[in-house]
Coordinates of C-alpha atoms in Angstrom, one line a residue:
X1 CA 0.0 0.0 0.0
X2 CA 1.7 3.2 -1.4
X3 CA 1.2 5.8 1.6
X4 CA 2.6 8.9 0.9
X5 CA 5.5 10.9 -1.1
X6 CA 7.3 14.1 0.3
X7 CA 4.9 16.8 -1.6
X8 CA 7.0 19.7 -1.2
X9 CA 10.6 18.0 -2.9
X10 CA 8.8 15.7 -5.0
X11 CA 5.2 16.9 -6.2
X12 CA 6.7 18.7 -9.7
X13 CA 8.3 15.7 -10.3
X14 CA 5.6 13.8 -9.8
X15 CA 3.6 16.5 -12.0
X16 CA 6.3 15.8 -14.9
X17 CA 5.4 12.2 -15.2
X18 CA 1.8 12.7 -15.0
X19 CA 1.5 15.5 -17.8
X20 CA 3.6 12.8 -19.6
X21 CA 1.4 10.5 -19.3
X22 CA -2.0 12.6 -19.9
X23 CA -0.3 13.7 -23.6
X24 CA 0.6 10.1 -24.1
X25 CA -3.2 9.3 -23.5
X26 CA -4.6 12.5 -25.6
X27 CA -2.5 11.4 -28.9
X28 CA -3.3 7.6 -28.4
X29 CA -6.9 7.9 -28.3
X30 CA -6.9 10.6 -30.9
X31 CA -5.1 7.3 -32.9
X32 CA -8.0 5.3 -32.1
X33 CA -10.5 8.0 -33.2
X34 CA -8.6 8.3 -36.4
X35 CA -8.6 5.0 -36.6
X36 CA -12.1 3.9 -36.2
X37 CA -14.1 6.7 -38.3
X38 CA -11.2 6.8 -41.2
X39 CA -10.5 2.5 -41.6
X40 CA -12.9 0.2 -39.8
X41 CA -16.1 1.9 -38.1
X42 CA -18.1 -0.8 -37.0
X43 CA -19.6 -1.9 -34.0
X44 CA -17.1 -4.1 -32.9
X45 CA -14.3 -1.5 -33.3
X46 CA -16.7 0.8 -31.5
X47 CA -16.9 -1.6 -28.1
X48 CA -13.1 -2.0 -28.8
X49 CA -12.3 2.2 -28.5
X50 CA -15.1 2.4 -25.3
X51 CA -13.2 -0.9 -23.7
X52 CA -9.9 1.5 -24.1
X53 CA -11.2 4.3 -22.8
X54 CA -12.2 2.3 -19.6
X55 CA -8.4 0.7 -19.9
X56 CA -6.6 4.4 -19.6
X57 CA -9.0 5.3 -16.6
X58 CA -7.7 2.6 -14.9
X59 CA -4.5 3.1 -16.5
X60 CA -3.9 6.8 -15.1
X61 CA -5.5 5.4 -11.5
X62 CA -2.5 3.0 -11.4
X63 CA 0.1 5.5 -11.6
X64 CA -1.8 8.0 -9.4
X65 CA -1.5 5.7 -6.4
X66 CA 1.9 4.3 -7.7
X67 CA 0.4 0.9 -7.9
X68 CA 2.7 -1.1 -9.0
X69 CA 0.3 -2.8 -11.3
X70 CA 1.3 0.1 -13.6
X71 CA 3.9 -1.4 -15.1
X72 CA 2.1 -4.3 -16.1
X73 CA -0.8 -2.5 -17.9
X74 CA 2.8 -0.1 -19.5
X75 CA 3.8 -3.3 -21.1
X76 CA 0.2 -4.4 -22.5
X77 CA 0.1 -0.6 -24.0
X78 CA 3.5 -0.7 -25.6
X79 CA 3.2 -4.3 -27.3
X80 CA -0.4 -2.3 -28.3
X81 CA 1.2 0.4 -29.9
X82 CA 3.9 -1.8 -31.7
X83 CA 1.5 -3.5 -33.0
X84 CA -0.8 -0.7 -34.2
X85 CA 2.3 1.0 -35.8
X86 CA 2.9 -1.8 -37.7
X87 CA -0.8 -2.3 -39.2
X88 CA -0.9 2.0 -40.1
X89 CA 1.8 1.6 -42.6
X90 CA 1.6 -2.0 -44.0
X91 CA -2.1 -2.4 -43.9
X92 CA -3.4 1.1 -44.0
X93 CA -0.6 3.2 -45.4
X94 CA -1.7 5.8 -43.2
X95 CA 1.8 8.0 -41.9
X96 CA -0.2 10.4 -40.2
X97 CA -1.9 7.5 -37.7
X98 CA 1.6 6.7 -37.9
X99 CA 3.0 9.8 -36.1
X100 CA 0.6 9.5 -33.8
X101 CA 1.0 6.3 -32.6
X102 CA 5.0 6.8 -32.4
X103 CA 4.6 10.4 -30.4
X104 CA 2.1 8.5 -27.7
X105 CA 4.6 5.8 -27.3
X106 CA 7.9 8.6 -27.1
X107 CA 5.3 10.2 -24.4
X108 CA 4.6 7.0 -22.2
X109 CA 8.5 5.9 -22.7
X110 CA 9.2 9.3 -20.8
X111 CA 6.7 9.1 -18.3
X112 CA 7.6 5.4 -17.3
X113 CA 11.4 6.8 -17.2
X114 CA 11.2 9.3 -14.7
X115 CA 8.7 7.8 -12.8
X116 CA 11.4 4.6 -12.5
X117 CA 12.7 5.6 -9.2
X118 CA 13.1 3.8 -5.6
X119 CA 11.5 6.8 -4.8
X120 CA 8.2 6.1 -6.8
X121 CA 8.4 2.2 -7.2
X122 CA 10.9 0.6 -4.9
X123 CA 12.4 -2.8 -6.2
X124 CA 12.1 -5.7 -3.5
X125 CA 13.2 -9.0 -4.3
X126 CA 10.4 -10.3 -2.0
X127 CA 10.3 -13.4 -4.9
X128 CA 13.8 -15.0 -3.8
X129 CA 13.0 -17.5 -1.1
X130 CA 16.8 -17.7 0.3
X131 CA 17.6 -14.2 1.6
X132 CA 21.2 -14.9 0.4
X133 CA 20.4 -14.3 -2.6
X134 CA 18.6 -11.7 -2.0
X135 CA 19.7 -8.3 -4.4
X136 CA 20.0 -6.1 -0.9
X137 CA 22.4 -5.3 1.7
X138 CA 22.4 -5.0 5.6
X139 CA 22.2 -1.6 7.2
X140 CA 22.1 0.5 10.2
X141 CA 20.0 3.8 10.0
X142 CA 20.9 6.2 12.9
X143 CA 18.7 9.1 13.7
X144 CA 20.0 11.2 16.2
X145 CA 20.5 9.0 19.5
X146 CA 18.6 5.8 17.9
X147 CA 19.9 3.1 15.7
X148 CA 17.9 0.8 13.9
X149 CA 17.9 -2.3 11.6
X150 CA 17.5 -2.2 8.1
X151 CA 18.1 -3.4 4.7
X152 CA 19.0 -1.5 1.8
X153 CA 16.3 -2.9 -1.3
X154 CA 16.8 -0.7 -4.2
X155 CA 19.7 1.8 -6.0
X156 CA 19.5 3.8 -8.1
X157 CA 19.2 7.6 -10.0
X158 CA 21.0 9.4 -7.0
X159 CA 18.2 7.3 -5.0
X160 CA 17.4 4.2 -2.5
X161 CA 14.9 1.8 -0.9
X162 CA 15.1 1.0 2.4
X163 CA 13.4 -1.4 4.5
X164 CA 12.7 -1.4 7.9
X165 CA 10.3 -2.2 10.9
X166 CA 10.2 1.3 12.1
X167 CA 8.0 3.6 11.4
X168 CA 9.0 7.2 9.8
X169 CA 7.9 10.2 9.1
X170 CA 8.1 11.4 5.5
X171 CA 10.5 14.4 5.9
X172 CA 13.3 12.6 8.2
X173 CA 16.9 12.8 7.9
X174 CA 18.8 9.7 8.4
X175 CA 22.5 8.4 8.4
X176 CA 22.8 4.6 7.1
X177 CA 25.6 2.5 7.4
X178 CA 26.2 -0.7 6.1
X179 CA 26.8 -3.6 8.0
X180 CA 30.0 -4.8 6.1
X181 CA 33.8 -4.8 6.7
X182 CA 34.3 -3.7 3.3
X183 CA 31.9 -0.8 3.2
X184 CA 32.5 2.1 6.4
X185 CA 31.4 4.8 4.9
X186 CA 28.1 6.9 5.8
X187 CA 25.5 7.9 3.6
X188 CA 23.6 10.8 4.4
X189 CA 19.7 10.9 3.0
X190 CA 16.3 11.9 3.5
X191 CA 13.1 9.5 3.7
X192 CA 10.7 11.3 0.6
X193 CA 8.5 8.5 0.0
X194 CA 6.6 5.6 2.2
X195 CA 4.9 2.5 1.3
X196 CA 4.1 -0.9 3.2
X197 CA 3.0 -4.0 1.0
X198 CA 1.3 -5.7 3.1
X199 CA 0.8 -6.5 7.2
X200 CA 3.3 -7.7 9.2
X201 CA 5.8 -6.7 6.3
X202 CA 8.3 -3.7 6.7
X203 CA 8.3 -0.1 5.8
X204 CA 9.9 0.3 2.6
X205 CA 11.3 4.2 2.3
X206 CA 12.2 5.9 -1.1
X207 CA 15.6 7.8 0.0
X208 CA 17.0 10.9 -1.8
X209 CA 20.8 10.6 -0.9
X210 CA 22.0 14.1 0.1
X211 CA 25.7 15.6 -1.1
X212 CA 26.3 18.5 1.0
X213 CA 29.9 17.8 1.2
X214 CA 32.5 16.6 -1.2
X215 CA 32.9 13.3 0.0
X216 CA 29.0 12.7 0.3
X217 CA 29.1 11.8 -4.0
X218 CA 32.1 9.9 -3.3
X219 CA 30.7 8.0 -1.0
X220 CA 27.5 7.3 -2.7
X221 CA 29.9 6.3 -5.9
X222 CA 31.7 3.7 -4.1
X223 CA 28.1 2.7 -2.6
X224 CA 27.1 2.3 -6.3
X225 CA 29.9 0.0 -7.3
X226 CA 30.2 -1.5 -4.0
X227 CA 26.1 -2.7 -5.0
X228 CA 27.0 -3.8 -7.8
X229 CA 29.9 -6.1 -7.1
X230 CA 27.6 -7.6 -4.4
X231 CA 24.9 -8.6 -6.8
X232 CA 27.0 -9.6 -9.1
X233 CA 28.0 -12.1 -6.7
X234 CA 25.1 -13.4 -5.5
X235 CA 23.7 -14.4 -8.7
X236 CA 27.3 -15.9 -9.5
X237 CA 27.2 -18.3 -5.9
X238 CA 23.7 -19.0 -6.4
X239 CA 23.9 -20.5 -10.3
X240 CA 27.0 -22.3 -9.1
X241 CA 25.9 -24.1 -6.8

């Protein structure tokens, strides 16, 4: 359950990927319009453009509430539009339906791209059984005078997912530090986003990492290549075995 993102850092961002999305919408549909009254009006055709119409309601509901159930009906769009691409030039020789279709799909490409954050959707390997495999890393998150246990999920785009029992406010600054000999550095970040799958299931925290000094970046770069040699790693000890 998605519960809240930091509206103050975050909420033009946010606005970005939804405008995105709305024009990617407007030209589709303006495809399908095209489409139906110029090539095949029927009634069939005419169920099919009301059936999509219901589809990008539900479609723009998904990434409202960061569902990740987005990314599913993404995919279903795109192989759409490949495949309507394909029939407005072989079987309708039609270059302006064409355009159309190809500026939707530039528009949902961008909207999915800045929207793919740990910030917005988080990546949890929640499907690997053996949590040695698992693509995260222990942690420590220190907040003032308290210290608690976490797990670091998700890296990427200057950003992380962090998971852990304690419940945050949106807004707090934290210091995490990994629990690794050959990682000592600290990270300094902010918690800008919230979610919590399901009960009895962690917090999972979208983290903008913060470089206010020099050695903050540096840090975060040896964090970045410190991430990937562990993952690395772990899919090379678990196929071996």
């Amino acid at each position: 359950m998605f519960i809240g993102v930091s509206k103050i850092k975050f909420k033009d961002e946010f606005d970005r990927v939804k405008i995105f999305f709305i024009l990617h919408s407007f030209l589709f549909i303006l495809a399908k319009i095209l489409e139906l009254f110029t090539h095949e009006f029927s009634f069939i055709s005419f169920i099919g453009f009301v059936a999509w119409l219901v589809y990008y309601r539900f479609f723009y509901r998904m990434l409202k509430f960061l569902h990740y159930s987005f990314w599913t009906m993404l995919f279903i769009s795109l192989a759409v539009i490949f495949s309507d691409m394909f029939t407005s030039l072989i079987t309708y020789e039609d270059i302006s339906l064409f355009y159309l279709y190809l500026l939707s799909f530039v528009a949902i490409i961008l909207s999915a791209y800045f929207v793919h954050s740990p910030i917005f959707y988080p990546i949890v390997s929640w499907w690997e059984y053996d949590f040695r495999y698992r693509n995260d890393l222990e942690a420590r998150v220190v907040i003032g005078e308290e210290e608690f246990t976490a797990r670091l999920v998700d890296l990427r785009r200057s950003a992380g997912g962090l998971s852990l029992f304690k419940d945050l406010d949106i807004g707090t600054k934290i210091v995490i530090k990994l629990e690794d000999n050959q990682f000592s550095e600290s990270l300094h970040g902010e918690i800008v986003s919230k979610r919590r799958h399901t009960l009895g299931r962690p917090f999972t925290y979208g983290i903008k990492f913060r470089f206010e000094e020099e050695d903050d970046r540096k840090n975060f770069i040896k964090l970045q290549k410190f991430w990937t040699f562990e993952r690395k790693s772990k899919q090379k000890e678990k196929f071996s075995l």
